[in-house]
């Protein structure tokens, strides 16, 4: 299958512009699955919760409508991060296909100030069976919890779609460990640029990447530039959980000894 | 506390020689805790289970006696890997102090051909409170299971002593992830050299290392040479589980969503 990662450079609060730039980037290539960053439409660095609320949308809002239109036109699937307005505000990502919404993941492990704006996700870690394979969802800081990628693997994910807004340097290398320990593909899709708002200046590290079940970094994008990259990958490779001829990484787990 | 890692180059089957070389290396420095590699006394590449049995020892065997003698003399603690003869054979490591045996860990996740020689560990992942801090034990391939280091962390380990015989290249970098996700110290103590026995030739990768709770590699030893290195580390740094001011890595876990 063809997997496109779309490393964007959103402008804070400019939802319409950010959607149209992301759509232009997606229009430039063909793929079965496109992944956009966390909060790709709003930007990240909210000053307070009322600002976050003012930029959040219901799952069927304007961002969804634009993304679904493209998924319908290109007959493709798209994962994108957005601020979700529901009973509470969530830092969510949606998976949309040609026929509409397939599912939503609400970020479970919120990072730093996100705790001031969002409620922690209440829907668990989802895996969806698509025509080309099984895709699990997690968002950004979920990377530091090995339980997130492990849970998605145990639920059958062959690929983890991982929209991100990374400000710490550790995630790109840590995803190699996540792939080795689970023998899955991961696609970490980050943004670039800075957001200087209130007293908080954040610089996002880019370096979006796809990593294979063998821990090979298929590519890692730049630190500073918006970029689109397509990989042709065989998701069935993630079904082989043998790390050596005698070590099936999942069958060899010994949960009776784990806390 | 002072932590010494002892990267040895054992000769297969030469228990007496391997013990005496390890003791010479330990005699050359002062430390509170010394860590030796997995199976440091016997070597690793057994041809069959009867050979493994012939080289295995009860926990109070000759290796223990020699190690305890040194721990008594130097008033220090020592972790060392050995083939343990008990109801079955185990790939074990022992923690010994001035007053004798403190505890044993039997390797839970056996690697490749080890499954032909050893039974999987049946004692769980142990943590011991020593005068200078809390030390957990795991062995070599346990690194690929995030549940091992996580369990030791949840049991209070500030430092994981990690005797190893590494033949794959991934572990040294993966331990950085283990430290970041748990905010602990790890000391991976590998061996060097080759063992060409039967039809199996194994080259061990060295690169023993100590990694801090911030994921800093304090040092990484060479790939080919026996080496002793001592680090002066403050194990209390591992008690700070805050990754950001609002993210306590253990309190923020959401086990209701983990498989």
Coordinates of N, CA and C in Angstrom, one line a residue, chain A residues 18-128:
Chain A
X18 N -5.1 26.5 6.9 CA -4.4 25.3 7.2 C -5.0 24.1 6.5
X19 N -6.3 24.1 6.4 CA -7.0 23.0 5.7 C -6.6 23.1 4.2
X20 N -6.6 24.2 3.7 CA -6.4 24.3 2.2 C -5.0 24.0 1.9
X21 N -4.0 24.4 2.7 CA -2.6 24.0 2.5 C -2.4 22.5 2.6
X22 N -3.0 21.9 3.6 CA -2.9 20.5 3.7 C -3.5 19.7 2.5
X23 N -4.7 20.2 2.1 CA -5.3 19.6 0.9 C -4.5 19.8 -0.3
X24 N -3.9 20.9 -0.5 CA -3.0 21.1 -1.6 C -1.8 20.1 -1.6
X25 N -1.2 19.9 -0.4 CA -0.1 19.0 -0.3 C -0.6 17.5 -0.6
X26 N -1.8 17.2 -0.1 CA -2.3 15.8 -0.4 C -2.6 15.7 -1.9
X27 N -3.1 16.7 -2.5 CA -3.5 16.7 -3.9 C -2.2 16.4 -4.8
X28 N -1.0 16.7 -4.2 CA 0.2 16.6 -5.1 C 0.7 15.2 -5.3
X29 N 0.1 14.2 -4.5 CA 0.6 12.8 -4.6 C -0.6 11.9 -4.6
X30 N -0.3 10.6 -4.9 CA -1.3 9.5 -4.8 C -1.0 8.6 -3.7
X31 N -1.9 8.2 -2.9 CA -1.7 7.2 -1.8 C -3.0 6.6 -1.4
X32 N -2.8 5.5 -0.7 CA -4.0 4.8 -0.1 C -4.4 5.5 1.2
X33 N -3.4 5.9 2.0 CA -3.6 6.5 3.3 C -2.7 7.7 3.4
X34 N -3.3 8.8 3.8 CA -2.6 10.0 4.1 C -2.7 10.3 5.6
X35 N -1.6 10.7 6.2 CA -1.6 11.1 7.6 C -1.1 12.5 7.8
X36 N -1.9 13.3 8.5 CA -1.6 14.7 8.8 C -1.2 14.8 10.3
X37 N -0.6 15.9 10.7 CA -0.2 16.0 12.1 C -1.4 16.2 13.1
X38 N -1.0 16.1 14.3 CA -1.9 16.5 15.4 C -2.4 17.9 15.3
X39 N -3.6 18.2 15.5 CA -4.1 19.6 15.5 C -3.7 20.4 14.3
X40 N -3.7 19.7 13.2 CA -3.2 20.3 11.9 C -4.0 21.5 11.5
X41 N -5.2 21.6 11.9 CA -6.1 22.7 11.4 C -6.0 23.9 12.3
X42 N -5.8 23.8 13.6 CA -5.9 24.9 14.5 C -4.5 25.5 14.9
X43 N -3.5 24.6 14.8 CA -2.2 24.9 15.6 C -2.4 24.4 17.0
X44 N -1.3 24.6 17.7 CA -1.2 23.8 19.0 C -1.2 24.7 20.2
X45 N -0.6 25.8 20.2 CA -0.2 26.5 21.4 C -1.3 27.5 21.9
X46 N -2.4 26.9 22.4 CA -3.5 27.7 22.9 C -3.1 28.4 24.2
X47 N -3.7 29.6 24.3 CA -3.4 30.5 25.5 C -4.3 30.0 26.7
X48 N -5.5 29.7 26.4 CA -6.3 29.2 27.5 C -7.4 28.3 26.9
X49 N -8.2 27.7 27.8 CA -9.2 26.7 27.4 C -10.3 27.4 26.6
X50 N -10.6 28.7 26.8 CA -11.7 29.2 26.0 C -11.2 29.5 24.6
X51 N -9.9 29.7 24.4 CA -9.4 29.8 23.0 C -9.5 28.5 22.4
X52 N -9.1 27.4 23.1 CA -9.1 26.1 22.5 C -10.6 25.7 22.1
X53 N -11.5 26.1 23.0 CA -12.9 25.8 22.7 C -13.4 26.6 21.5
X54 N -12.9 27.8 21.3 CA -13.3 28.6 20.2 C -12.8 28.0 18.9
X55 N -11.7 27.3 18.9 CA -11.2 26.7 17.7 C -11.6 25.2 17.5
X56 N -12.2 24.6 18.5 CA -12.6 23.2 18.4 C -13.8 23.1 17.5
X57 N -13.9 21.9 17.0 CA -15.1 21.6 16.1 C -15.7 20.2 16.5
X58 N -17.0 20.1 16.3 CA -17.6 18.8 16.4 C -17.0 17.9 15.3
X59 N -17.1 16.6 15.5 CA -16.5 15.6 14.6 C -17.0 15.8 13.1
X60 N -18.2 16.4 13.0 CA -18.7 16.6 11.6 C -18.6 18.0 11.1
X61 N -17.6 18.7 11.7 CA -17.5 20.2 11.4 C -16.8 20.4 10.1
X62 N -16.4 21.7 9.9 CA -15.9 22.1 8.6 C -14.6 21.3 8.2
X63 N -13.8 21.0 9.1 CA -12.5 20.3 8.8 C -12.9 18.9 8.3
X64 N -13.8 18.2 9.0 CA -14.2 16.9 8.5 C -14.8 17.0 7.1
X65 N -15.7 18.0 6.9 CA -16.3 18.1 5.5 C -15.3 18.2 4.4
X66 N -14.3 19.0 4.7 CA -13.2 19.2 3.6 C -12.4 18.0 3.4
X67 N -12.1 17.3 4.6 CA -11.2 16.1 4.5 C -12.0 15.0 3.8
X68 N -13.3 14.9 4.2 CA -14.1 13.8 3.5 C -14.2 14.0 2.1
X69 N -14.4 15.3 1.7 CA -14.5 15.6 0.2 C -13.3 15.1 -0.5
X70 N -12.2 15.3 0.1 CA -10.9 14.9 -0.6 C -10.8 13.3 -0.6
X71 N -11.2 12.7 0.5 CA -11.1 11.3 0.6 C -12.1 10.6 -0.4
X72 N -13.2 11.2 -0.6 CA -14.2 10.8 -1.6 C -13.6 10.9 -3.0
X73 N -13.1 12.1 -3.3 CA -12.6 12.4 -4.6 C -11.4 11.5 -5.0
X74 N -10.5 11.3 -4.0 CA -9.2 10.5 -4.3 C -9.4 9.0 -4.0
X75 N -10.6 8.7 -3.4 CA -10.8 7.3 -3.0 C -9.7 6.8 -2.1
X76 N -9.4 7.6 -1.1 CA -8.3 7.3 -0.2 C -8.8 7.4 1.3
X77 N -7.9 7.1 2.2 CA -8.2 7.3 3.6 C -7.3 8.3 4.2
X78 N -7.8 9.1 5.2 CA -7.0 10.2 5.8 C -7.1 10.2 7.3
X79 N -6.0 10.3 8.0 CA -6.0 10.5 9.4 C -5.5 11.9 9.7
X80 N -6.3 12.6 10.5 CA -5.9 14.0 10.8 C -6.2 14.4 12.2
X81 N -5.4 15.2 12.9 CA -5.6 15.6 14.2 C -6.4 16.9 14.3
X82 N -7.3 17.0 15.3 CA -8.1 18.2 15.4 C -8.6 18.3 16.9
X83 N -9.0 19.5 17.3 CA -9.6 19.8 18.6 C -11.0 19.4 18.5
X84 N -11.4 18.4 19.3 CA -12.8 17.9 19.1 C -13.7 18.5 20.2
X85 N -14.8 19.1 19.8 CA -15.8 19.6 20.7 C -16.9 18.6 20.8
X86 N -17.1 18.1 22.0 CA -18.1 17.1 22.3 C -18.6 17.4 23.7
X87 N -18.9 16.4 24.5 CA -19.3 16.7 25.9 C -18.2 17.5 26.6
X88 N -16.9 17.2 26.2 CA -15.8 18.0 26.7 C -14.9 18.3 25.4
X89 N -13.8 19.0 25.7 CA -12.9 19.1 24.5 C -11.8 18.0 24.6
X90 N -11.6 17.4 23.4 CA -10.6 16.4 23.3 C -9.5 16.7 22.3
X91 N -8.3 16.2 22.5 CA -7.3 16.3 21.5 C -7.4 15.0 20.7
X92 N -8.0 15.1 19.5 CA -8.5 13.9 18.8 C -7.8 13.8 17.5
X93 N -7.9 12.6 16.9 CA -7.7 12.4 15.5 C -8.8 11.5 14.9
X94 N -9.1 11.8 13.7 CA -10.1 11.1 13.0 C -9.6 10.3 11.8
X95 N -10.2 9.2 11.5 CA -9.9 8.4 10.3 C -11.1 8.5 9.4
X96 N -10.9 9.0 8.2 CA -12.0 9.2 7.3 C -11.7 8.5 6.0
X97 N -12.7 7.9 5.4 CA -12.5 7.2 4.1 C -13.5 7.8 3.1
X98 N -13.5 7.2 1.9 CA -14.4 7.6 0.8 C -15.8 7.7 1.3
X99 N -16.2 6.8 2.2 CA -17.7 6.8 2.6 C -17.9 7.6 3.8
X100 N -16.9 8.3 4.4 CA -17.2 9.1 5.5 C -16.3 8.7 6.7
X101 N -16.8 9.1 7.9 CA -16.0 8.9 9.1 C -16.0 7.4 9.5
X102 N -14.7 6.9 9.8 CA -14.6 5.5 10.2 C -14.4 5.4 11.7
X103 N -13.6 6.4 12.3 CA -13.5 6.3 13.7 C -12.7 7.5 14.3
X104 N -12.7 7.7 15.6 CA -12.0 8.8 16.2 C -11.2 8.2 17.4
X105 N -10.0 8.7 17.6 CA -9.2 8.5 18.8 C -9.0 9.8 19.5
X106 N -9.3 9.7 20.8 CA -9.1 10.9 21.7 C -7.9 10.6 22.5
X107 N -6.9 11.5 22.4 CA -5.6 11.4 23.0 C -5.7 11.0 24.5
X108 N -5.0 9.9 24.9 CA -5.1 9.4 26.3 C -4.1 10.0 27.2
X109 N -2.9 10.2 26.6 CA -1.8 10.7 27.5 C -1.5 12.2 27.0
X110 N -2.1 13.1 27.7 CA -2.0 14.5 27.3 C -0.6 15.0 27.8
X111 N -0.1 16.0 27.0 CA 1.3 16.5 27.3 C 1.2 17.9 27.9
X112 N 1.8 18.0 29.0 CA 2.0 19.4 29.6 C 0.7 20.2 29.6
X113 N 0.8 21.4 29.0 CA -0.4 22.4 29.0 C -1.6 21.8 28.4
X114 N -1.5 20.8 27.6 CA -2.7 20.2 27.0 C -3.7 19.9 28.1
X115 N -3.2 19.5 29.3 CA -4.1 19.2 30.4 C -5.0 20.3 30.8
X116 N -4.6 21.6 30.5 CA -5.4 22.7 30.8 C -6.5 22.9 29.9
X117 N -6.4 22.3 28.7 CA -7.4 22.6 27.6 C -8.2 21.4 27.3
X118 N -7.7 20.2 27.4 CA -8.4 19.0 27.0 C -8.7 18.1 28.1
X119 N -9.7 17.3 27.9 CA -9.9 16.1 28.8 C -9.2 14.9 28.2
X120 N -8.7 14.0 29.1 CA -8.0 12.8 28.6 C -9.0 11.9 27.8
X121 N -8.5 11.3 26.8 CA -9.3 10.4 25.9 C -10.0 9.3 26.7
X122 N -11.3 9.0 26.3 CA -12.1 8.1 27.1 C -12.6 6.9 26.2
X123 N -11.9 6.8 25.0 CA -12.4 5.7 24.1 C -11.4 4.6 23.8
X124 N -10.3 4.6 24.6 CA -9.3 3.5 24.3 C -8.5 3.7 23.0
X125 N -7.7 2.7 22.8 CA -6.8 2.8 21.6 C -7.4 1.9 20.5
X126 N -7.9 2.6 19.4 CA -8.6 1.8 18.3 C -7.8 1.3 17.2
X127 N -8.2 0.2 16.6 CA -7.6 -0.4 15.4 C -8.7 -0.6 14.4
X128 N -8.5 -0.2 13.2 CA -9.5 -0.2 12.1 C -9.0 -1.1 11.0

